[in-house]
XYZ file of C-alpha atoms in Angstrom:
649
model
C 19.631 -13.083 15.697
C 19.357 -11.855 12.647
C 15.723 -12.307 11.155
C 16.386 -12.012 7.505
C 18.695 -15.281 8.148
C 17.081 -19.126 7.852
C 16.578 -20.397 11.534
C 14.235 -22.631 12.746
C 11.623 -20.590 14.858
C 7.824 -21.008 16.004
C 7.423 -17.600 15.735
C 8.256 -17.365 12.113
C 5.314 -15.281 11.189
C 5.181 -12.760 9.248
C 8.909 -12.942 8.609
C 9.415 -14.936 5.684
C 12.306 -17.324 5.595
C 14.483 -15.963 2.475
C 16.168 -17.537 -0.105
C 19.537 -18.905 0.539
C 21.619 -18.684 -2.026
C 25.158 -20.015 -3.250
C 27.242 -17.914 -5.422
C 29.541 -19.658 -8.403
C 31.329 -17.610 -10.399
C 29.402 -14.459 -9.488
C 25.992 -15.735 -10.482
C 23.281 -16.467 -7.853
C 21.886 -19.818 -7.638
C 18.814 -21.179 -5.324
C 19.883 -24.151 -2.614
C 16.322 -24.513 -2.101
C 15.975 -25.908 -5.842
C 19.541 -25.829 -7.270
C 19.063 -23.837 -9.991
C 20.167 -20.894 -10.928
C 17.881 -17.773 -11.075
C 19.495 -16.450 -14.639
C 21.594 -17.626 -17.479
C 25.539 -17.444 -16.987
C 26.166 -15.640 -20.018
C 24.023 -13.269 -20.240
C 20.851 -13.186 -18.390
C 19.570 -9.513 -19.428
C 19.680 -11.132 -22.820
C 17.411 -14.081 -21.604
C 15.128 -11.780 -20.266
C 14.745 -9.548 -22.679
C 14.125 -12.721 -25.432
C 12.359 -15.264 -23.365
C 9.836 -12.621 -22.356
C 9.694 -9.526 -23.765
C 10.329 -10.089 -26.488
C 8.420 -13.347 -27.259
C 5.456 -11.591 -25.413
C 5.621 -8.972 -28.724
C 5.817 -6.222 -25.860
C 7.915 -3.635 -27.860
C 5.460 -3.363 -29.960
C 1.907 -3.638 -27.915
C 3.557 -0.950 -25.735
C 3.950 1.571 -28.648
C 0.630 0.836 -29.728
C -1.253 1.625 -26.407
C -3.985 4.161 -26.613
C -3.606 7.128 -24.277
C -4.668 6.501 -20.881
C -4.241 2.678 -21.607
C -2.607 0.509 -18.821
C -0.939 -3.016 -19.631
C -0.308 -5.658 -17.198
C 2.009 -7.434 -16.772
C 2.056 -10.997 -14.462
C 5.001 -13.069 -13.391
C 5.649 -16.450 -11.682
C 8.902 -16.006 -9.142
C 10.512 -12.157 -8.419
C 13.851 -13.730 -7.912
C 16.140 -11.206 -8.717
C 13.616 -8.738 -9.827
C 15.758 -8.740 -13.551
C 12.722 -9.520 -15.074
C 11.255 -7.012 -13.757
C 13.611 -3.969 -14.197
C 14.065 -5.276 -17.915
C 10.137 -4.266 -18.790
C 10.478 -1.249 -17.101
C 13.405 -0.196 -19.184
C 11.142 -1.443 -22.333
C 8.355 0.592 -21.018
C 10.420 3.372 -21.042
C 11.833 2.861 -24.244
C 8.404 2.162 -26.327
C 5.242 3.210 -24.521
C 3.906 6.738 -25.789
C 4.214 9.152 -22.949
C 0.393 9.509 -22.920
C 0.079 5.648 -22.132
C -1.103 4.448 -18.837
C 0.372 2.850 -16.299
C 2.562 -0.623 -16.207
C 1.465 -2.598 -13.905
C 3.861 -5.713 -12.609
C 2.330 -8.085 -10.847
C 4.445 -10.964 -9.569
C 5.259 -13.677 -6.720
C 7.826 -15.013 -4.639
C 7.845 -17.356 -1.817
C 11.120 -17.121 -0.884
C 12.890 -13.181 -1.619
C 16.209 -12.308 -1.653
C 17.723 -10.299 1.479
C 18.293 -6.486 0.640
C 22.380 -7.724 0.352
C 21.696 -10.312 -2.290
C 19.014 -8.726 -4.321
C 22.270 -5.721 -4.350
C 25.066 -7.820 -4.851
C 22.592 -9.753 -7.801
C 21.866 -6.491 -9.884
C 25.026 -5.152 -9.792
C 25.544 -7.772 -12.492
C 23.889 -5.033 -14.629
C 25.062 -1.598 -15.070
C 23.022 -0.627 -17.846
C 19.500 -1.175 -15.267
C 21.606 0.727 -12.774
C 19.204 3.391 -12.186
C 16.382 1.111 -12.037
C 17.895 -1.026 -10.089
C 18.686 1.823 -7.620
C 14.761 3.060 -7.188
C 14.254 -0.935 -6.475
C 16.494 -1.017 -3.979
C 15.058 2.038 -1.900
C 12.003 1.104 -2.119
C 12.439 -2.594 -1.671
C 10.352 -3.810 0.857
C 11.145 -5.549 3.979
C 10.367 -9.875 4.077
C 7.225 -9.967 5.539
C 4.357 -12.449 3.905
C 1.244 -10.188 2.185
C 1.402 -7.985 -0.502
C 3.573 -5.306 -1.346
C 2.535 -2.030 -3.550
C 5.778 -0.278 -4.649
C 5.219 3.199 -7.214
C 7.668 4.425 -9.711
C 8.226 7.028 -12.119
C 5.524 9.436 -10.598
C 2.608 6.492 -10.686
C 3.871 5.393 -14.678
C 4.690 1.951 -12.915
C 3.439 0.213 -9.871
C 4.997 -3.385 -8.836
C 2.900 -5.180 -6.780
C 4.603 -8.116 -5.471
C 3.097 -10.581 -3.314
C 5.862 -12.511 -0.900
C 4.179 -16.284 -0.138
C 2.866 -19.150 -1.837
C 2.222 -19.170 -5.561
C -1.281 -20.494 -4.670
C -2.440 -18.053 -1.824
C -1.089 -15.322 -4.182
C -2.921 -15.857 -7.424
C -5.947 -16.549 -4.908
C -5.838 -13.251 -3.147
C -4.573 -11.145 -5.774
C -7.013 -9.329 -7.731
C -5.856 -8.596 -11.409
C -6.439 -9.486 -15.265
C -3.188 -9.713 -17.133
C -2.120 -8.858 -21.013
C 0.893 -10.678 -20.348
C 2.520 -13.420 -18.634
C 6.279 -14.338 -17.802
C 5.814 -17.931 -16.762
C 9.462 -17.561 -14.832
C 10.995 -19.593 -11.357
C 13.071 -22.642 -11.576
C 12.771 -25.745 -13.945
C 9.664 -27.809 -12.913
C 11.770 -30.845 -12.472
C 13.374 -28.649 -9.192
C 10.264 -26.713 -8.299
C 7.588 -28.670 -9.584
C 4.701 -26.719 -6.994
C 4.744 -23.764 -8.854
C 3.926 -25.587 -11.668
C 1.248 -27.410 -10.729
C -2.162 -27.393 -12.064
C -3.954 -25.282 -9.483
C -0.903 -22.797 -10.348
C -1.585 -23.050 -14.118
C -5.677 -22.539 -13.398
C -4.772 -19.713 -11.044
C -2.932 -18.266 -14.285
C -6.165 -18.773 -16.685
C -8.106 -17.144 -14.195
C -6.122 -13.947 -14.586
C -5.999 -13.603 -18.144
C -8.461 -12.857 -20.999
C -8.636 -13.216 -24.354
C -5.661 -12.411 -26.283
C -3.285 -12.882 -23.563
C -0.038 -14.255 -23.946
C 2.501 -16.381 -22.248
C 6.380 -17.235 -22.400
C 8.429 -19.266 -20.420
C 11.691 -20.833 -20.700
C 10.821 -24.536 -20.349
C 9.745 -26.582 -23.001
C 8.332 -29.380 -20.634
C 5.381 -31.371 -22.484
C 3.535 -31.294 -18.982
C 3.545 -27.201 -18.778
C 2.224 -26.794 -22.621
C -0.362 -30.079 -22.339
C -1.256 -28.207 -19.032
C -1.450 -24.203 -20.618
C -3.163 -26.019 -23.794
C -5.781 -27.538 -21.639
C -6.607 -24.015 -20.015
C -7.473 -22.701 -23.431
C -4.206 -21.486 -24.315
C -2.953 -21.917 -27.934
C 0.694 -23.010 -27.129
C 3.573 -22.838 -29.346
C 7.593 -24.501 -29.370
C 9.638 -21.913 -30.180
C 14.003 -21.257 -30.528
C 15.458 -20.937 -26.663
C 17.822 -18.872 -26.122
C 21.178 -19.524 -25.917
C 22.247 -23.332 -25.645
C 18.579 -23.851 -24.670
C 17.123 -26.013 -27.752
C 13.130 -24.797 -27.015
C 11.082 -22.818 -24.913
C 7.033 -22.025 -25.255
C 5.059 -19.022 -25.958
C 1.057 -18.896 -26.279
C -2.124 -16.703 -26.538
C -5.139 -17.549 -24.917
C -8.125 -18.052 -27.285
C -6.906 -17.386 -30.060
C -3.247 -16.513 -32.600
C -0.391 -13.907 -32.685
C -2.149 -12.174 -35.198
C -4.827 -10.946 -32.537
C -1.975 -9.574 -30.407
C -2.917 -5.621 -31.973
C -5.686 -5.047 -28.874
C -8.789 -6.153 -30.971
C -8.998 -9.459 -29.749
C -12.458 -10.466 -28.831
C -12.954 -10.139 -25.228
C -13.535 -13.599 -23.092
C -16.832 -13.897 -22.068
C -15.691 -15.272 -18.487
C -13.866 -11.467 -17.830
C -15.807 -7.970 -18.560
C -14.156 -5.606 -20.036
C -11.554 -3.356 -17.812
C -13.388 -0.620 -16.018
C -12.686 2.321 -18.036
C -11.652 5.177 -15.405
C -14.038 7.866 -15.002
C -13.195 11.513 -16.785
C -13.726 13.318 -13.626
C -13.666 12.432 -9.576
C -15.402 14.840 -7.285
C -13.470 14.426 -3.409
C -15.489 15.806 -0.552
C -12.915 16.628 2.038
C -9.301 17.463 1.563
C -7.642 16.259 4.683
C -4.898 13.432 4.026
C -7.048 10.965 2.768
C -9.032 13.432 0.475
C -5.561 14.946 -0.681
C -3.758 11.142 -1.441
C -6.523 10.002 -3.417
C -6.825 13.014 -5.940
C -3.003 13.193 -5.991
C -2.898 9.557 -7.192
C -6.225 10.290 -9.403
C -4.651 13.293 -10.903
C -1.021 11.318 -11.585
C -3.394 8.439 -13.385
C -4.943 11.280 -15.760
C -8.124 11.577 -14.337
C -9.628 14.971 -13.716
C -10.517 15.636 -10.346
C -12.537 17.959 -8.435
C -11.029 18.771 -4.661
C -14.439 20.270 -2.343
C -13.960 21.019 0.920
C -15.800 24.175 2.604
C -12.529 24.921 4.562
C -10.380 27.999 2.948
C -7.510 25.400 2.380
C -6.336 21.738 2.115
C -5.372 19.916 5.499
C -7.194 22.437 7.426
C -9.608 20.186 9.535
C -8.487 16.985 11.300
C -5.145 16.684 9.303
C -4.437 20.712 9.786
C -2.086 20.336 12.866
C 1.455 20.961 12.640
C 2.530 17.720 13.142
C 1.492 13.871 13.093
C 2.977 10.704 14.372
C 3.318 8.073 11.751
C 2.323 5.097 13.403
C -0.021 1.832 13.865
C -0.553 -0.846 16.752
C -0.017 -4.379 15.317
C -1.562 -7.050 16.919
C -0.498 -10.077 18.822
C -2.356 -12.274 16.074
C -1.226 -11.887 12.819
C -5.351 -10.781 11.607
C -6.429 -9.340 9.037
C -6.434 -5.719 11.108
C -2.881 -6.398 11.756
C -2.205 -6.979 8.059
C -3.640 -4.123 6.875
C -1.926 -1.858 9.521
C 1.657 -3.254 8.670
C 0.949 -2.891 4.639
C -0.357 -0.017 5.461
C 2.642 1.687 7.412
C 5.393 0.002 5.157
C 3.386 1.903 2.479
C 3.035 4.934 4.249
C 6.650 4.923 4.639
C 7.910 4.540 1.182
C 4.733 7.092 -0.133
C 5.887 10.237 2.244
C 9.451 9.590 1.207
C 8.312 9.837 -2.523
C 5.845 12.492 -2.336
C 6.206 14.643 0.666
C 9.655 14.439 1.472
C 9.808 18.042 2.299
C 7.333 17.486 5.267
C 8.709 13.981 6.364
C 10.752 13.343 9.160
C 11.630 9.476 9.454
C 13.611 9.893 12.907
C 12.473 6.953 14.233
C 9.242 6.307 16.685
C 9.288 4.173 20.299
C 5.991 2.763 20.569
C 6.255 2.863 24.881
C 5.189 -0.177 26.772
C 3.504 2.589 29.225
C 2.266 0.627 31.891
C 1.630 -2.835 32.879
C -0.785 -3.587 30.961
C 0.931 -2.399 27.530
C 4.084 -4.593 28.599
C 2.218 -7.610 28.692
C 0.696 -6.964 25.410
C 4.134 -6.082 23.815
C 5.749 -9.317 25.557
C 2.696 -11.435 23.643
C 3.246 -9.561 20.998
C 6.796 -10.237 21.086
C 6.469 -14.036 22.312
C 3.889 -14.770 19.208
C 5.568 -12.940 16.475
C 8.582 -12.214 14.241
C 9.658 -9.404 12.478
C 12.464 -7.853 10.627
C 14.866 -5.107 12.007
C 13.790 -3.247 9.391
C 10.080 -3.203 10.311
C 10.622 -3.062 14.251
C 12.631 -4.305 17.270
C 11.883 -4.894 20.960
C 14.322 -2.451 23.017
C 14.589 -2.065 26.674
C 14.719 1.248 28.661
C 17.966 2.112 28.397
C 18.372 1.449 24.444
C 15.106 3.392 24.336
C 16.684 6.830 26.081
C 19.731 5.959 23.819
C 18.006 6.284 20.554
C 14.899 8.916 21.932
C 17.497 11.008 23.846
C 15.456 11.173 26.786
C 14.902 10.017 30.328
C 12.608 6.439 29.389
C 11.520 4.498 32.578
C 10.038 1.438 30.157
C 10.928 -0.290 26.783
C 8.688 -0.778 24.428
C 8.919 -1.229 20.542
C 11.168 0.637 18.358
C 10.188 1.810 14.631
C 13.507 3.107 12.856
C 12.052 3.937 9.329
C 8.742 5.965 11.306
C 8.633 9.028 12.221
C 6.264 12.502 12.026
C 4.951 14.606 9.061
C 3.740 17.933 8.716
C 0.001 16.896 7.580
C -1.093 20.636 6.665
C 1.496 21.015 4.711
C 1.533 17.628 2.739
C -1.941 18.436 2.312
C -1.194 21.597 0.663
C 1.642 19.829 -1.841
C -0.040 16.872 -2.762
C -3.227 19.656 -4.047
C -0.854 21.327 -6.245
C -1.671 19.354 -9.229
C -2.462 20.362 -13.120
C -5.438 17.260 -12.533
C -6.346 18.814 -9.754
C -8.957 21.821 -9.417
C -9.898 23.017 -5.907
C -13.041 24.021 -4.621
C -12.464 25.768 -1.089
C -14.519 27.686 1.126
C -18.026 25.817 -0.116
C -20.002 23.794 1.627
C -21.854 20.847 -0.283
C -25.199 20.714 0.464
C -26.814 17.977 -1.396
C -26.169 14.701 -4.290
C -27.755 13.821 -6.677
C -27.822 10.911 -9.304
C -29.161 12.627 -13.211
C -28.314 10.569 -15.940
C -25.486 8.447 -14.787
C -23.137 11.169 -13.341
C -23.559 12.884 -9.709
C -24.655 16.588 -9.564
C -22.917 18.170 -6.343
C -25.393 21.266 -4.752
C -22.696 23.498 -3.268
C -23.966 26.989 -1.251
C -23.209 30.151 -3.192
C -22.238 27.962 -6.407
C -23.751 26.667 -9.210
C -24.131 22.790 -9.198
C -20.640 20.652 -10.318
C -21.427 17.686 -12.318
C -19.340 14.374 -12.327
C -19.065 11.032 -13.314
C -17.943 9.634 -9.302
C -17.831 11.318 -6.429
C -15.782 10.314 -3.099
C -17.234 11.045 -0.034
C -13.933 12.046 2.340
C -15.214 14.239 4.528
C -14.198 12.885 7.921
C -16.735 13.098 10.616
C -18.665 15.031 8.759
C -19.299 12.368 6.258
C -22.521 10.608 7.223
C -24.379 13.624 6.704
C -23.235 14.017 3.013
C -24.320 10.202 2.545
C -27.222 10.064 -0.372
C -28.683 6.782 1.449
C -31.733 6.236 3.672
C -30.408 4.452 6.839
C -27.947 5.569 9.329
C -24.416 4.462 9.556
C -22.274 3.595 12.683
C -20.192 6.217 12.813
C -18.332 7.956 15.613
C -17.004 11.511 16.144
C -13.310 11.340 18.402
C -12.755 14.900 19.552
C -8.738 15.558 20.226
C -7.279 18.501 21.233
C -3.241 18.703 20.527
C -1.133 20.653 23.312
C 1.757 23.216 21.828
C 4.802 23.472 24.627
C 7.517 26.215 24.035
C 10.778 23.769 23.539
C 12.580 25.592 26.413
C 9.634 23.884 28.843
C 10.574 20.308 28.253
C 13.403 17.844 27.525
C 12.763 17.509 23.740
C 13.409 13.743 22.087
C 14.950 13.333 19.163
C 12.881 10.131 18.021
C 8.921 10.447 18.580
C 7.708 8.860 21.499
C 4.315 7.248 21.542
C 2.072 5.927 24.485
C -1.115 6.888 25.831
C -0.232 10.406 23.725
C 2.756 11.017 21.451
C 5.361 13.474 22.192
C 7.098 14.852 18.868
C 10.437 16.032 18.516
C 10.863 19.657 18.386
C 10.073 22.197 15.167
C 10.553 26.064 14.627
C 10.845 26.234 18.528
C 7.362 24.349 19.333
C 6.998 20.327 20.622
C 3.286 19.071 20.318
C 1.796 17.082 22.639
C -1.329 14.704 21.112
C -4.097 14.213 21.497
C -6.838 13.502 23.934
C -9.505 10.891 22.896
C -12.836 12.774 23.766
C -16.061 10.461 22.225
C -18.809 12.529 23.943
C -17.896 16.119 23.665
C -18.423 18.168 20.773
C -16.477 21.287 21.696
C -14.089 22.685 18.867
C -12.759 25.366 21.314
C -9.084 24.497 23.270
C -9.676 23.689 26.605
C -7.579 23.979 29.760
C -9.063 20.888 30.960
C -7.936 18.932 27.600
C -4.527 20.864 27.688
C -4.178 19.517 31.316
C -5.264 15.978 30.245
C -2.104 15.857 27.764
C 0.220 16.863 30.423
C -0.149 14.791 32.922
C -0.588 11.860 30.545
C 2.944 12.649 29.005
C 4.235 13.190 32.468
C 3.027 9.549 33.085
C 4.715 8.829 30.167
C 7.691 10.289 30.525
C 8.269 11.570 34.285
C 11.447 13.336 34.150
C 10.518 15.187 30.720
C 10.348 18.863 32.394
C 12.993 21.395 32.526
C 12.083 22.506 35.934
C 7.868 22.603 36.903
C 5.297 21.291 34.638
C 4.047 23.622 32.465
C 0.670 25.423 33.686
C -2.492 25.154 31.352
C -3.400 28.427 31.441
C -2.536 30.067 28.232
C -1.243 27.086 26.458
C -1.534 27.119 22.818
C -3.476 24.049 20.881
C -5.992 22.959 18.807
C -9.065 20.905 18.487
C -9.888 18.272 15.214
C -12.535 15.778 14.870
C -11.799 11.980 13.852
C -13.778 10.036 12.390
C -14.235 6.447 13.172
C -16.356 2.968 12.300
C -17.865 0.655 15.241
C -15.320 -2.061 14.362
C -12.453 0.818 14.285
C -11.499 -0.255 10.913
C -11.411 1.865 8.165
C -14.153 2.016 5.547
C -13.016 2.526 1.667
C -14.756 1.234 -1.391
C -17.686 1.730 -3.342
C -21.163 3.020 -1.447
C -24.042 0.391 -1.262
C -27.518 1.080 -1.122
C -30.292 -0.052 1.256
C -30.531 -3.852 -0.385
C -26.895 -4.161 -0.614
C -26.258 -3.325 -3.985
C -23.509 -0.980 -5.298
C -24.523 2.483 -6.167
C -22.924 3.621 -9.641
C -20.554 6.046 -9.154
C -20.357 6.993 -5.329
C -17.229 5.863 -2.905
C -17.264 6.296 0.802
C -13.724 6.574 2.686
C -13.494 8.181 5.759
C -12.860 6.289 9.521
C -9.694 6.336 9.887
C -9.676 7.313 13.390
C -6.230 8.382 14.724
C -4.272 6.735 12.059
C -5.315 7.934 9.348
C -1.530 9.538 8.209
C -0.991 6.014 8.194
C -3.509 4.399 6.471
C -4.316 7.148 3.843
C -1.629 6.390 1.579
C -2.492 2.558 0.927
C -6.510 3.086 0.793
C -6.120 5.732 -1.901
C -3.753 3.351 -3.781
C -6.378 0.650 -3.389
C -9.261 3.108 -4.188
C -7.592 4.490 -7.369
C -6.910 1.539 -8.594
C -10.688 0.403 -8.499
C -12.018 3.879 -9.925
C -10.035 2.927 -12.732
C -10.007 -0.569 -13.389
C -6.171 -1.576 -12.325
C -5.031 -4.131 -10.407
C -5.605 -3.713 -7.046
C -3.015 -3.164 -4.189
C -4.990 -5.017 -1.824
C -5.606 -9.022 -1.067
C -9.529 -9.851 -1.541
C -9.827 -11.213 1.879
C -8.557 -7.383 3.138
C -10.722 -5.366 0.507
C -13.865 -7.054 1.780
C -13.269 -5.961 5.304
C -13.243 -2.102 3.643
C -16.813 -2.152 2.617
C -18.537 0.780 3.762
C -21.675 -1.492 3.926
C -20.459 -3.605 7.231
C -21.187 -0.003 8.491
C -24.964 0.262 8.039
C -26.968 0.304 11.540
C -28.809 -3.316 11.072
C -32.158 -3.118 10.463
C -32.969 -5.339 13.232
C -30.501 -4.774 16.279
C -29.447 -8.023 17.461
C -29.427 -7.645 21.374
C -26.791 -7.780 23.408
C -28.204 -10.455 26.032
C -28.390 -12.662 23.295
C -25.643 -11.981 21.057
C-alpha cells in the first residue's frame, strides 16, 4: 500500500493523510473543502497582490538593516506558491547584507511529492525555486520541518498538523502575515478564534496581515485582537479582501514602530561565538553561525577539526525510532530527515546516501521492529520493513534476518566534513590549545587558553564532547557519561563488502580507498585511548553474529588490525543536551550554551541542534517545537541535590 495515499488505518501515525485533490482544467482543487488552492487565471498574480504586495514587502525588504531578519508567517502551505513567490521578492529587493527570511507556515493536509510537481509546473518563471523545493521537500510525517536555502539566506519551517497544535508549539514572532487556506465558509477551523489568538500571539507591534477574504467574522475577529483592519480592492473578480497592522497604521510600516509591550525586543545576535570543540557538532554550529554573519571563534586543543570522536573515516547516518511515537522518537526522525537534506547541501563531497538496513539482529530486535511495525506508519520515503531476502538484494550480501530499510541514509566521512564545514571567512580556528579556564568580566566571557593570551567574547558554546563537564563554569556536577569505542579497519579483500550500510549490534560500512570499518564497541568503564586486540576481537565476532557468511575465507585475526579509539559523550536520560547553561538556582547564565551528549548519534543529531541553537543565539525562529526544546535543557542534567533513592523512587 502506498502510504502517501488516503486509507483508513489505526496505525496512521506519523504519516499524515495528504490532501486529495481533483484537477479541472489543470488547476488543483481541495476535495476535503472544495476549493481551489489558487486563482484560475493567474494565481502568481494573486499571490504576489494579495500578499506581498499588500503586506508593503518590496519595500520593508529593501529597507532592512544589515544583519536584519524578517519573518514571515502563513496559514495553509498548499502549493507552497506563496511561498516561492516571497522568495523570488526576497531575492529581488532585500540588500545582500540583509538577514535571513524566515517562512514560517502550516498545513494539515500536504500535497504528495507528484502533486506539489505537477502544481508548480504551472509556473515557469519560479522554476528554479520550485526545483530546490522539490529536493528538499520533506516527506508527510506530522512535526516540524526545517528546510535551508540559498546558503542559510532563507529557512522554511513548515509545520505538517493542526493549525492549533502548530501555532502552539511553534516558537516565532512574525513581521508579516499571509492569512491564506480555503474560504472560511469551507474550512471554517482554521479560522476560528483560538486560530486568530494563536496569530496575535505571534506578532508585535507593527505587524501586518492580508488575506483574501473579506468575511465580517475574520476582520471583527483580527480587530478584536488589536489589529487595525482595513477593506481593500481584491484581486481579480474578487470585489474585497483585508489587510491590517497590529497596534497601530501603514505609516508605521518603516521599522520604527513602537515595540508591544507583551513581546521584547528580538534578541540581537551576538558579534562573536567562541565553540569549544570542533567535532561535528562544534563544526555545524559555527558553520551555520558563520553563514548568519556572526563571527566565530573555533577552540579545540586538537591540531585539526574532526580529530577526536568525529575523526574516523567513516560514520553511519542513523537513529532508532521508537515503538511510541515520544518525544525521543520525534526528535530522532526530525533529526535524521534533517541530517539528510543538511549533508546533501553542505558536505556532499563526503556523503554517501547508499541506503542503511537497520538489522532485526536477534530475537529480541525482531520483536521490537514487529511493534514497531504493528504500532506505526511511515512513508517509503522515510523507511520500509523488508525481509531477508529483499535485504541481501539491496545490501548485496548474505542477510539471515530483515529488519528496516533506510533508502535516503547512508555514511559520511566525519573528519573530513569537519574539515569543510571550518573553512569559513566567519570562521577563525584556534587548534592545538587547550582552554583552561572561563570567566564572566563585564558581560562577555574571557577564555584562559595555555600558551595564549586570553580570547574575549560575547557567548561561548561549550562542545567539547566528553570532555565537556570539566570546562563547565558551574559549582555542581553533571550526569555525564564517557562511552569508549574503538572502530575495527578490515582490508576489503578479507570480507564480503555491502553495498548499503548494515547496522545491528555494530555497523558494517561499505567499502572506501580499499578499507571497510567495522564500529564500534560500547565500553562505559574503560578509559583506554590505545586500540586493543580485545576491542578489535569484540567487533568481529559481533559482525560475524551479524552477518555469518560475511568472510572471504577465515575470520580475520586481531593481531595487527588497524583501528581507532574516540570517546562519546552521553546524558543519564541518553538524550542530547543543547541550549543555554543554567546556574545552581536554575537561572540562565548570560552568554554560555552547553551542547554535547550526543552519544553515538551524534552525525545525526548535530545538524538539527545547531539549527535550533543558532537560531536562539540570534533571536530567529526556532526549528524546534517547545515541548522538544524543553527536553534539551542542559539543566535536567544537574546531579540533584538530594538523590532521590532508588527503593523509593
Amino acid at each position: 500500500m502506498n502510504p502517501e495515499s488516503p486509507a483508513a488505518d489505526s496505525r496512521q501515525r506519523p504519516s499524515l493523510q495528504p490532501a486529495d485533490l481533483v484537477w479541472r482544467d489543470g488547476v488543483p482543487e481541495s476535495r476535503q473543502f472544495g476549493d481551489v488552492y489558487f486563482c484560475r487565471d493567474n494565481g502568481l498574480e494573486e499571490s504576489r497582490y494579495v500578499f506581498i504586495d499588500r503586506n508593503q514587502l518590496p519595500e520593508r525588504f529593501a529597507g532592512l538593516a544589515p544583519g536584519a531578519p524578517f519573518v514571515v508567517a502563513e496559514c495553509g502551505f498548499g502549493t507552497g506558491l506563496n511561498f516561492l513567490a516571497t522568495w523570488q521578492a526576497w531575492r529581488r529587493h532585500a540588500p545582500a547584507d540583509s538577514g535571513c527570511l524566515h517562512y514560517v507556515t502550516i498545513e494539515k493536509h500536504p500535497l504528495t511529492v507528484a502533486d506539489l510537481t505537477r502544481a508548480l509546473a504551472l509556473w515557469p518563471e519560479l522554476a528554479g525555486f520550485s526545483a530546490e523545493l522539490l529536493a528538499q521537500y520533506p516527506p508527510l510525517v506530522e512535526g516540524v520541518h526545517r528546510l535551508v536555502f540559498d546558503s542559510g539566506r532563507v529557512r522554511l519551517t513548515v509545520f505538517f498538523g493542526d493549525a492549533q497544535d502548530g501555532w502552539e508549539q511553534l516558537e516565532f514572532t512574525a513581521d508579516a502575515w499571509y492569512l491564506d487556506g480555503f474560504a472560511p465558509a469551507r474550512n471554517p477551523e482554521l479560522w476560528r478564534a483560538n486560530v486568530i489568538t494563536a496569530v496575535r500571539q505571534h506578532s508585535k507591534a507593527g505587524t501586518t496581515v492580508a488575506t483574501f477574504t473579506s468575511v465580517g467574522e475574520v476582520r471583527r475577529a483580527l480587530a478584536g485582537v488589536g489589529f487595525t483592519m482595513s477593506k481593500v480592492p481584491g484581486y481579480g473578480r474578487k470585489r474585497d479582501m483585508l489587510t491590517g497592522i497590529l497596534g497601530g497604521n501603514a505609516s508605521e510600516l518603516d521599522g520604527e514602530a513602537k515595540e508591544s509591550t507583551e513581546y521584547p525586543r528580538r534578541r540581537q545576535p551576538p558579534r562573536s561565538v567562541a565553540i569549544i570543540g570542533s567535532g561535528i557538532a562544534g563544526c555545524t554550529l559555527a558553520r551555520n553561525l558563520a553563514e548568519r554573519g556572526v563571527a566565530v571563534h573555533l577552540i579545540d586543543e586538537t591540531t585539526a577539526p574532526g580529530s577526536a570522536a568525529s575523526g574516523n573515516l567513516q560514520g553511519a547516518l542513523y537513529v532508532k525510532l521508537g515503538v511510541q511515537f515520544n518525544y525521543q522518537t520525534r526528535l530522532a526522525l526530525a533529526a535524521l530527515l534533517f541530517s539528510q537534506r543538511y549533508y546533501s547541501n553542505n558536505a556532499a563531497d563526503h556523503w554517501h546516501p547508499c541506503g542503511l538496513l537497520q538489522l532485526a539482529g536477534d530475537e529480541r530486535e525482531q520483536q521490537r521492529q514487529a511493534k514497531f511495525i504493528a504500532g506505526n506508519r511511515y512513508p517509503d520515503a522515510v523507511l520500509q520493513p523488508v525481509d531477508s531476502d529483499r535485504a541481501t538484494e539491496l545490501c548485496g550480501v548474505d542477510v539471515p534476518r530483515g529488519g528496516l530499510w533506510f533508502p535516503d541514509s547512508g555514511w559520511l566521512e566525519p573528519g573530513q566534513s569537519c574539515r569543510a564545514l571550518a573553512r569559513h571567512r566567519n570562521i577563525q580556528g584556534h587548534f592545538g590549545h587547550r582552554v583552561t579556564r572561563l570567566t564572566p568580566c563585564n558581560g562577555r566571557w574571557h577564555i584562559a587558553i595555555a600558551g595564549k593570551n586570553d580570547l574575549v567574547t560575547d557567548h561561548i558554546v561549550i562542545c567539547a564532547g566528553h570532555q565537556s563537564p570539566g570546562l563547565i563554569p558551574v559549582a555542581g556536577g553533571f550526569r555525564f557519561r564517557t562511552i569508549r569505542g574503538q572502530v575495527s579497519l578490515l582490508e576489503a579483500a578479507r570480507l564480503k563488502a555491502p553495498k548499503a550500510v548494515v547496522c545491528g549490534n555494530r555497523y558494517l560500512n561499505p567499502v572506501r580507498d580499499g578499507i571497510c570499518l567495522i564500529g564500534a564497541t560500547f565500553d562505559l568503564h574503560s578509559d583506554d585511548a590505545a586500540v586493543t586486540e580485545a576491542s578489535h576481537q569484540e567487533n568481529i565476532s559481533e559482525l560475524e553474529g551479524m552477518l555469518p557468511g560475511i568472510w572471504q575465507g577465515e575470520a580475520p585475526a586481531p593481531e595487527g588490525m588497524r583501528g581507532r579509539v574516540g570517546f562519546r559523550c552521553t546524558t543519564h536520560d541518553y538524550q542530547p543536551a543543547a541550549g543555554p547553561l543554567c546556574g545552581p538556582d536554575g537561572h540562565e547564565l548570560e552568554g554560555i550554551s552547553l551542547f554535547t551528549g550526543l552519544g553515538s548519534k551524534g552525525l545525526s543529531y548535530a545538524p538539527l541542534l545547531a539549527e535550533y541553537l543558532a537560531d536562539r543565539l540570534t533571536g530567529q525562529p526556532l526549528a524546534l517545537p517547545k515541548d522538544i526544546a524543553a527536553r534539551l535543557n542542559p539543566d535536567r542534567c544537574r546531579v540533584p541535590a538530594h538523590p532521590v533513592s532508588t527503593a523509593t523512587a
